[in-house]
PDB file of C-alpha atoms in Angstrom:
ATOM      1  CA  MET A 270     -44.413   2.841 -19.798  1.00  0.00           C
ATOM      2  CA  ALA A 271     -42.699   1.323 -22.666  1.00  0.00           C
ATOM      3  CA  LYS A 272     -38.760   1.766 -21.493  1.00  0.00           C
ATOM      4  CA  GLN A 273     -37.382   2.152 -24.821  1.00  0.00           C
ATOM      5  CA  SER A 274     -40.211   5.438 -25.174  1.00  0.00           C
ATOM      6  CA  GLY A 275     -38.635   6.905 -22.100  1.00  0.00           C
ATOM      7  CA  LEU A 276     -42.252   7.554 -20.057  1.00  0.00           C
ATOM      8  CA  ASP A 277     -43.558   5.838 -17.292  1.00  0.00           C
ATOM      9  CA  LEU A 278     -47.318   5.970 -17.417  1.00  0.00           C
ATOM     10  CA  GLY A 279     -47.963   4.328 -14.144  1.00  0.00           C
ATOM     11  CA  PRO A 280     -51.271   6.128 -12.748  1.00  0.00           C
ATOM     12  CA  ASP A 281     -48.521   7.439  -9.632  1.00  0.00           C
ATOM     13  CA  ARG A 282     -45.964   8.471 -11.793  1.00  0.00           C
ATOM     14  CA  ILE A 283     -47.509  10.964 -14.537  1.00  0.00           C
ATOM     15  CA  PRO A 284     -45.696  14.471 -13.811  1.00  0.00           C
ATOM     16  CA  ASP A 285     -47.029  17.515 -13.432  1.00  0.00           C
ATOM     17  CA  LEU A 286     -47.804  18.229 -17.484  1.00  0.00           C
ATOM     18  CA  ASP A 287     -48.466  21.983 -16.747  1.00  0.00           C
ATOM     19  CA  ALA A 288     -44.661  22.176 -15.624  1.00  0.00           C
ATOM     20  CA  LEU A 289     -43.127  20.416 -18.737  1.00  0.00           C
ATOM     21  CA  PRO A 290     -42.141  21.977 -22.676  1.00  0.00           C
ATOM     22  CA  LEU A 291     -45.148  21.792 -24.976  1.00  0.00           C
ATOM     23  CA  ARG A 292     -43.456  18.555 -27.013  1.00  0.00           C
ATOM     24  CA  GLU A 293     -42.986  16.701 -23.936  1.00  0.00           C
ATOM     25  CA  ARG A 294     -46.249  17.386 -22.245  1.00  0.00           C
ATOM     26  CA  LYS A 295     -48.363  16.180 -26.063  1.00  0.00           C
ATOM     27  CA  LYS A 296     -45.863  12.875 -25.697  1.00  0.00           C
ATOM     28  CA  ILE A 297     -46.986  12.156 -22.295  1.00  0.00           C
ATOM     29  CA  GLN A 298     -50.787  13.015 -23.396  1.00  0.00           C
ATOM     30  CA  THR A 299     -50.408  10.665 -26.267  1.00  0.00           C
ATOM     31  CA  GLY A 300     -48.857   7.320 -24.394  1.00  0.00           C
ATOM     32  CA  LEU A 301     -51.572   7.991 -21.718  1.00  0.00           C
ATOM     33  CA  ARG A 302     -54.072   8.123 -24.697  1.00  0.00           C
ATOM     34  CA  ILE A 303     -53.042   4.878 -26.391  1.00  0.00           C
ATOM     35  CA  PHE A 304     -52.498   2.766 -23.056  1.00  0.00           C
ATOM     36  CA  ARG A 305     -56.242   3.756 -21.373  1.00  0.00           C
ATOM     37  CA  THR A 306     -57.602   3.148 -25.003  1.00  0.00           C
ATOM     38  CA  ALA A 307     -55.961  -0.099 -24.871  1.00  0.00           C
ATOM     39  CA  ILE A 308     -56.928  -1.337 -21.827  1.00  0.00           C
ATOM     40  CA  ARG A 309     -60.462  -0.168 -22.241  1.00  0.00           C
ATOM     41  CA  LEU A 310     -60.732  -2.004 -25.103  1.00  0.00           C
ATOM     42  CA  PHE A 311     -58.828  -5.189 -23.721  1.00  0.00           C
ATOM     43  CA  THR A 312     -61.328  -4.980 -20.512  1.00  0.00           C
ATOM     44  CA  GLU A 313     -64.414  -4.782 -22.719  1.00  0.00           C
ATOM     45  CA  ARG A 314     -63.317  -7.191 -25.443  1.00  0.00           C
ATOM     46  CA  ASP A 315     -60.097  -9.557 -24.272  1.00  0.00           C
ATOM     47  CA  PHE A 316     -57.066  -8.580 -24.820  1.00  0.00           C
ATOM     48  CA  ASP A 317     -56.935 -11.758 -27.909  1.00  0.00           C
ATOM     49  CA  GLN A 318     -59.609 -10.289 -29.675  1.00  0.00           C
ATOM     50  CA  VAL A 319     -58.587  -6.572 -30.413  1.00  0.00           C
ATOM     51  CA  SER A 320     -55.969  -5.650 -32.635  1.00  0.00           C
ATOM     52  CA  VAL A 321     -53.041  -2.905 -32.210  1.00  0.00           C
ATOM     53  CA  ALA A 322     -55.057  -1.673 -35.601  1.00  0.00           C
ATOM     54  CA  GLU A 323     -58.472  -1.026 -33.875  1.00  0.00           C
ATOM     55  CA  ILE A 324     -56.326   0.546 -30.535  1.00  0.00           C
ATOM     56  CA  ALA A 325     -54.341   2.982 -32.793  1.00  0.00           C
ATOM     57  CA  ALA A 326     -57.709   3.902 -34.428  1.00  0.00           C
ATOM     58  CA  ALA A 327     -59.687   4.358 -31.367  1.00  0.00           C
ATOM     59  CA  ALA A 328     -56.641   6.405 -29.784  1.00  0.00           C
ATOM     60  CA  GLU A 329     -57.302   8.549 -33.504  1.00  0.00           C
ATOM     61  CA  VAL A 330     -52.972   7.568 -33.645  1.00  0.00           C
ATOM     62  CA  SER A 331     -51.564   5.581 -36.438  1.00  0.00           C
ATOM     63  CA  LYS A 332     -50.570   2.258 -36.057  1.00  0.00           C
ATOM     64  CA  MET A 333     -46.546   3.299 -36.322  1.00  0.00           C
ATOM     65  CA  THR A 334     -47.196   5.761 -33.753  1.00  0.00           C
ATOM     66  CA  VAL A 335     -48.503   2.995 -31.581  1.00  0.00           C
ATOM     67  CA  PHE A 336     -45.339   1.469 -32.164  1.00  0.00           C
ATOM     68  CA  ASN A 337     -43.311   3.917 -31.286  1.00  0.00           C
ATOM     69  CA  TYR A 338     -44.651   3.919 -27.674  1.00  0.00           C
ATOM     70  CA  PHE A 339     -44.667   0.321 -27.161  1.00  0.00           C
ATOM     71  CA  PRO A 340     -42.916  -1.781 -28.777  1.00  0.00           C
ATOM     72  CA  SER A 341     -45.127  -5.261 -28.957  1.00  0.00           C
ATOM     73  CA  LYS A 342     -49.412  -5.674 -28.081  1.00  0.00           C
ATOM     74  CA  GLU A 343     -48.377  -6.928 -25.026  1.00  0.00           C
ATOM     75  CA  ASP A 344     -46.272  -4.000 -23.754  1.00  0.00           C
ATOM     76  CA  LEU A 345     -49.379  -2.171 -23.431  1.00  0.00           C
ATOM     77  CA  VAL A 346     -50.648  -4.293 -20.559  1.00  0.00           C
ATOM     78  CA  MET A 347     -47.140  -4.888 -19.282  1.00  0.00           C
ATOM     79  CA  GLY A 348     -45.353  -1.732 -19.407  1.00  0.00           C
ATOM     80  CA  PRO A 349     -45.966  -0.064 -15.906  1.00  0.00           C
ATOM     81  CA  MET A 350     -44.926  -3.735 -14.042  1.00  0.00           C
ATOM     82  CA  GLU A 351     -41.657  -4.105 -16.067  1.00  0.00           C
ATOM     83  CA  GLN A 352     -40.764  -0.339 -15.260  1.00  0.00           C
ATOM     84  CA  HIS A 353     -40.197  -1.963 -11.600  1.00  0.00           C
ATOM     85  CA  LEU A 354     -38.197  -5.200 -12.134  1.00  0.00           C
ATOM     86  CA  ASP A 355     -35.166  -3.761 -11.457  1.00  0.00           C
ATOM     87  CA  GLU A 356     -36.226  -1.714  -8.413  1.00  0.00           C
ATOM     88  CA  PRO A 357     -34.683  -4.357  -5.846  1.00  0.00           C
ATOM     89  CA  ALA A 358     -31.235  -4.710  -7.010  1.00  0.00           C
ATOM     90  CA  ARG A 359     -31.825  -0.433  -7.529  1.00  0.00           C
ATOM     91  CA  VAL A 360     -32.833  -0.067  -3.849  1.00  0.00           C
ATOM     92  CA  VAL A 361     -29.927  -2.579  -2.285  1.00  0.00           C
ATOM     93  CA  ARG A 362     -27.340  -0.807  -4.472  1.00  0.00           C
ATOM     94  CA  GLU A 363     -28.465   2.871  -3.133  1.00  0.00           C
ATOM     95  CA  ARG A 364     -29.226   1.947   0.361  1.00  0.00           C
ATOM     96  CA  ALA A 365     -27.315   3.783   2.704  1.00  0.00           C
ATOM     97  CA  PRO A 366     -24.222   2.531   4.115  1.00  0.00           C
ATOM     98  CA  GLY A 367     -24.736   0.139   7.443  1.00  0.00           C
ATOM     99  CA  THR A 368     -28.169  -0.995   6.197  1.00  0.00           C
ATOM    100  CA  SER A 369     -29.013  -4.382   5.325  1.00  0.00           C
ATOM    101  CA  ALA A 370     -30.433  -5.613   2.083  1.00  0.00           C
ATOM    102  CA  VAL A 371     -33.671  -6.905   4.293  1.00  0.00           C
ATOM    103  CA  VAL A 372     -33.596  -3.452   5.735  1.00  0.00           C
ATOM    104  CA  ALA A 373     -33.235  -2.000   2.677  1.00  0.00           C
ATOM    105  CA  LEU A 374     -36.105  -3.199   0.558  1.00  0.00           C
ATOM    106  CA  ARG A 375     -38.413  -3.687   3.541  1.00  0.00           C
ATOM    107  CA  GLU A 376     -38.486   0.375   3.965  1.00  0.00           C
ATOM    108  CA  HIS A 377     -38.664   0.665   0.090  1.00  0.00           C
ATOM    109  CA  PHE A 378     -41.826  -1.573   0.194  1.00  0.00           C
ATOM    110  CA  THR A 379     -43.597  -0.207   3.030  1.00  0.00           C
ATOM    111  CA  ALA A 380     -42.801   3.458   1.443  1.00  0.00           C
ATOM    112  CA  ALA A 381     -44.687   2.173  -1.554  1.00  0.00           C
ATOM    113  CA  LEU A 382     -48.018   1.132   0.286  1.00  0.00           C
ATOM    114  CA  GLU A 383     -48.469   4.327   2.092  1.00  0.00           C
ATOM    115  CA  ARG A 384     -48.465   6.105  -1.412  1.00  0.00           C
ATOM    116  CA  PHE A 385     -50.298   3.715  -2.811  1.00  0.00           C
ATOM    117  CA  ASP A 386     -47.734   2.936  -5.236  1.00  0.00           C
ATOM    118  CA  PRO A 387     -49.087   0.248  -8.106  1.00  0.00           C
ATOM    119  CA  ALA A 388     -46.149  -1.576  -7.873  1.00  0.00           C
ATOM    120  CA  SER A 389     -47.327  -2.740  -3.942  1.00  0.00           C
ATOM    121  CA  GLY A 390     -50.372  -3.850  -4.785  1.00  0.00           C
ATOM    122  CA  LEU A 391     -52.254  -1.639  -2.985  1.00  0.00           C
ATOM    123  CA  ASN A 392     -54.321   0.723  -5.446  1.00  0.00           C
ATOM    124  CA  ASP A 393     -57.996   0.700  -5.958  1.00  0.00           C
ATOM    125  CA  ASP A 394     -57.803   2.928  -8.960  1.00  0.00           C
ATOM    126  CA  GLY A 395     -60.317   1.496 -11.638  1.00  0.00           C
ATOM    127  CA  THR A 396     -57.505   1.454 -14.706  1.00  0.00           C
ATOM    128  CA  VAL A 397     -55.255  -0.261 -12.537  1.00  0.00           C
ATOM    129  CA  LEU A 398     -57.253  -3.215 -11.406  1.00  0.00           C
ATOM    130  CA  ASP A 399     -58.242  -3.232 -14.929  1.00  0.00           C
ATOM    131  CA  VAL A 400     -54.705  -4.548 -15.562  1.00  0.00           C
ATOM    132  CA  VAL A 401     -54.593  -6.873 -12.819  1.00  0.00           C
ATOM    133  CA  ARG A 402     -57.279  -8.940 -14.132  1.00  0.00           C
ATOM    134  CA  LEU A 403     -56.108  -8.932 -17.548  1.00  0.00           C
ATOM    135  CA  ILE A 404     -52.568 -10.375 -17.013  1.00  0.00           C
ATOM    136  CA  HIS A 405     -54.806 -12.903 -14.767  1.00  0.00           C
ATOM    137  CA  ARG A 406     -56.972 -13.910 -17.379  1.00  0.00           C
ATOM    138  CA  THR A 407     -54.715 -13.855 -20.511  1.00  0.00           C
ATOM    139  CA  PRO A 408     -52.242 -16.702 -20.314  1.00  0.00           C
ATOM    140  CA  ALA A 409     -49.446 -14.743 -22.378  1.00  0.00           C
ATOM    141  CA  LEU A 410     -49.810 -11.842 -20.212  1.00  0.00           C
ATOM    142  CA  ALA A 411     -49.420 -14.109 -16.737  1.00  0.00           C
ATOM    143  CA  LEU A 412     -46.383 -15.764 -18.563  1.00  0.00           C
ATOM    144  CA  ARG A 413     -44.728 -12.516 -19.032  1.00  0.00           C
ATOM    145  CA  ALA A 414     -45.291 -11.219 -15.712  1.00  0.00           C
ATOM    146  CA  THR A 415     -44.242 -14.522 -14.310  1.00  0.00           C
ATOM    147  CA  HIS A 416     -41.363 -14.924 -16.697  1.00  0.00           C
ATOM    148  CA  GLY A 417     -40.375 -10.995 -15.463  1.00  0.00           C
ATOM    149  CA  TYR A 418     -39.973 -11.744 -11.660  1.00  0.00           C
ATOM    150  CA  ASP A 419     -38.417 -14.952 -12.222  1.00  0.00           C
ATOM    151  CA  ARG A 420     -35.675 -13.866 -15.004  1.00  0.00           C
ATOM    152  CA  VAL A 421     -34.748 -10.191 -15.195  1.00  0.00           C
ATOM    153  CA  ALA A 422     -35.359  -9.237 -11.164  1.00  0.00           C
ATOM    154  CA  SER A 423     -34.092 -12.046  -9.963  1.00  0.00           C
ATOM    155  CA  SER A 424     -30.809 -11.931 -12.235  1.00  0.00           C
ATOM    156  CA  LEU A 425     -30.417  -8.407 -11.232  1.00  0.00           C
ATOM    157  CA  LEU A 426     -31.122  -8.668  -7.549  1.00  0.00           C
ATOM    158  CA  ALA A 427     -28.636 -11.885  -7.181  1.00  0.00           C
ATOM    159  CA  ALA A 428     -26.122 -10.021  -9.497  1.00  0.00           C
ATOM    160  CA  GLU A 429     -26.086  -7.180  -7.319  1.00  0.00           C
ATOM    161  CA  LEU A 430     -25.900  -8.963  -3.595  1.00  0.00           C
ATOM    162  CA  LEU A 431     -23.236 -10.922  -5.017  1.00  0.00           C
ATOM    163  CA  ALA A 432     -21.101  -7.432  -6.323  1.00  0.00           C
ATOM    164  CA  GLN A 433     -21.603  -6.482  -2.902  1.00  0.00           C
ATOM    165  CA  ASP A 434     -20.777  -9.332  -0.611  1.00  0.00           C
ATOM    166  CA  PRO A 435     -17.165  -9.285   0.632  1.00  0.00           C
ATOM    167  CA  ALA A 436     -17.460 -13.299   0.705  1.00  0.00           C
ATOM    168  CA  HIS A 437     -18.792 -13.561  -2.871  1.00  0.00           C
ATOM    169  CA  ASP A 438     -20.612 -16.390  -2.233  1.00  0.00           C
ATOM    170  CA  GLU A 439     -23.058 -17.112  -5.155  1.00  0.00           C
ATOM    171  CA  LEU A 440     -25.497 -19.598  -3.526  1.00  0.00           C
ATOM    172  CA  THR A 441     -25.865 -16.951  -0.916  1.00  0.00           C
ATOM    173  CA  ALA A 442     -27.181 -14.537  -3.206  1.00  0.00           C
ATOM    174  CA  ARG A 443     -29.050 -16.608  -4.644  1.00  0.00           C
ATOM    175  CA  VAL A 444     -30.993 -17.684  -1.726  1.00  0.00           C
ATOM    176  CA  ALA A 445     -31.159 -14.403  -0.717  1.00  0.00           C
ATOM    177  CA  THR A 446     -32.773 -13.089  -4.141  1.00  0.00           C
ATOM    178  CA  ALA A 447     -35.480 -16.490  -4.409  1.00  0.00           C
ATOM    179  CA  GLN A 448     -36.590 -15.360  -0.461  1.00  0.00           C
ATOM    180  CA  LEU A 449     -36.366 -11.729  -1.109  1.00  0.00           C
ATOM    181  CA  LEU A 450     -38.583 -11.966  -3.973  1.00  0.00           C
ATOM    182  CA  ALA A 451     -40.478 -14.401  -2.824  1.00  0.00           C
ATOM    183  CA  ALA A 452     -42.219 -12.390  -0.119  1.00  0.00           C
ATOM    184  CA  ARG A 453     -42.462  -9.511  -2.518  1.00  0.00           C
ATOM    185  CA  VAL A 454     -44.681 -11.582  -4.464  1.00  0.00           C
ATOM    186  CA  ALA A 455     -46.710 -12.896  -1.399  1.00  0.00           C
ATOM    187  CA  LEU A 456     -47.404  -9.765  -0.262  1.00  0.00           C
ATOM    188  CA  ILE A 457     -48.463  -7.982  -3.875  1.00  0.00           C
ATOM    189  CA  THR A 458     -50.249 -10.921  -4.313  1.00  0.00           C
ATOM    190  CA  GLY A 459     -52.390 -10.491  -0.965  1.00  0.00           C
ATOM    191  CA  ASN A 460     -52.773  -6.996  -1.936  1.00  0.00           C
ATOM    192  CA  HIS A 461     -54.213  -7.910  -5.484  1.00  0.00           C
ATOM    193  CA  ARG A 462     -56.529 -10.019  -3.629  1.00  0.00           C
ATOM    194  CA  ARG A 463     -57.959  -7.503  -1.450  1.00  0.00           C
ATOM    195  CA  MET A 464     -58.327  -4.575  -4.070  1.00  0.00           C
ATOM    196  CA  LEU A 465     -60.407  -7.209  -6.673  1.00  0.00           C
ATOM    197  CA  ALA A 466     -62.818  -8.516  -4.060  1.00  0.00           C
ATOM    198  CA  GLY A 467     -63.898  -4.441  -3.453  1.00  0.00           C
ATOM    199  CA  GLU A 468     -61.573  -3.237  -0.494  1.00  0.00           C
ATOM    200  CA  ARG A 469     -60.697  -0.090  -0.654  1.00  0.00           C
ATOM    201  CA  ALA A 470     -56.910   0.820  -0.270  1.00  0.00           C
ATOM    202  CA  ALA A 471     -56.801   3.077   2.229  1.00  0.00           C
ATOM    203  CA  ASP A 472     -58.714   0.493   4.614  1.00  0.00           C
ATOM    204  CA  ALA A 473     -56.599  -2.083   3.442  1.00  0.00           C
ATOM    205  CA  LEU A 474     -53.026   0.056   4.476  1.00  0.00           C
ATOM    206  CA  PRO A 475     -52.988  -1.041   7.897  1.00  0.00           C
ATOM    207  CA  ALA A 476     -53.259  -4.735   7.625  1.00  0.00           C
ATOM    208  CA  ALA A 477     -50.674  -4.781   4.491  1.00  0.00           C
ATOM    209  CA  LEU A 478     -48.086  -2.920   6.501  1.00  0.00           C
ATOM    210  CA  ASP A 479     -48.340  -4.965   9.213  1.00  0.00           C
ATOM    211  CA  GLU A 480     -47.879  -8.404   6.674  1.00  0.00           C
ATOM    212  CA  ALA A 481     -45.153  -6.495   4.985  1.00  0.00           C
ATOM    213  CA  ARG A 482     -43.268  -6.513   8.594  1.00  0.00           C
ATOM    214  CA  ARG A 483     -44.268  -9.575   9.270  1.00  0.00           C
ATOM    215  CA  ALA A 484     -42.874 -11.211   6.028  1.00  0.00           C
ATOM    216  CA  PHE A 485     -39.642  -9.172   6.213  1.00  0.00           C
ATOM    217  CA  ALA A 486     -38.927  -9.939   9.742  1.00  0.00           C
ATOM    218  CA  LEU A 487     -39.224 -13.761   8.505  1.00  0.00           C
ATOM    219  CA  LEU A 488     -36.550 -13.063   6.371  1.00  0.00           C
ATOM    220  CA  GLU A 489     -34.372 -10.576   8.715  1.00  0.00           C
ATOM    221  CA  HIS A 490     -34.590 -13.579  11.568  1.00  0.00           C
ATOM    222  CA  GLY A 491     -35.244 -16.957   9.693  1.00  0.00           C
ATOM    223  CA  LEU A 492     -38.082 -19.376   9.681  1.00  0.00           C
ATOM    224  CA  GLY A 493     -36.100 -21.600  12.683  1.00  0.00           C
ATOM    225  CA  ASP A 494     -38.427 -23.904  14.511  1.00  0.00           C
ATOM    226  CA  TYR A 495     -41.117 -22.910  12.083  1.00  0.00           C
ATOM    227  CA  CYS A 496     -43.864 -25.738  12.021  1.00  0.00           C
ATOM    228  CA  ALA A 497     -41.559 -28.550  13.713  1.00  0.00           C
ATOM    229  CA  ALA A 498     -43.870 -31.229  13.939  1.00  0.00           C
ATOM    230  CA  VAL A 499     -45.344 -32.109  17.499  1.00  0.00           C
ATOM    231  CA  ALA A 500     -44.169 -35.430  19.039  1.00  0.00           C
ATOM    232  CA  ALA A 501     -46.730 -37.897  18.907  1.00  0.00           C
ATOM    233  CA  PRO A 502     -48.317 -38.469  22.782  1.00  0.00           C
ATOM    234  CA  ALA A 503     -46.977 -41.523  24.596  1.00  0.00           C
ATOM    235  CA  SER A 504     -49.749 -44.423  24.581  1.00  0.00           C
ATOM    236  CA  ASP A 505     -50.613 -45.267  28.292  1.00  0.00           C
ATOM    237  CA  GLY A 506     -51.189 -48.181  27.327  1.00  0.00           C
ATOM    238  CA  VAL A 507     -54.693 -48.347  27.683  1.00  0.00           C
ATOM    239  CA  GLY A 508     -56.452 -50.723  25.294  1.00  0.00           C
ATOM    240  CA  ALA A 509     -53.330 -52.865  24.776  1.00  0.00           C
ATOM    241  CA  ALA A 510     -53.310 -56.342  24.671  1.00  0.00           C
TER     242      ALA A 510
END
């Protein structure tokens, strides 16, 4: 989960533990126990009311062990999300020849929806939803989430687009980055609303896929004359002096 530990403990990314060496298996199991204990305590008592020492005691590890896995208290919640901040840039970098950035990101996002990846917002796992609620109701976590997208994901994607643009047009790279990330955030936020309202991820999948395809089509083809002002009807002279 925390990048420093080399773990990604998102619910869809836990490897087959039986296939791992004992030492690696124990490492992952310890990280999972710390993470799940922290989320449970934060959910029960609120983020600001739980100390790292209390998490360590409940998880039956030392406080130093917690920090070995999660460098800060906020990392206990934000780790899964922040594993994905470099994804848009990576998808653009690794796309097939002849594939536009928009198409590559669309296909990546729809594939994430179809496997119910928490990063797409379409996941109804209880722990995932507890993390979403915690971020929404905790100002420090919400600020960090916004900062992650506004600074880290944005700078990485803009740099990748600029590096691959033959014209090396910085303005276009910045505008494209803003549009691509804003579309992703809008889609993820909509999926979070569905999950928090009690919808099942499997039931919401068709609508989520349709919205994703529509959103990326807008990016691909542009807004054009969207929301053009309608001319006022001409007066027929009735009532005129």
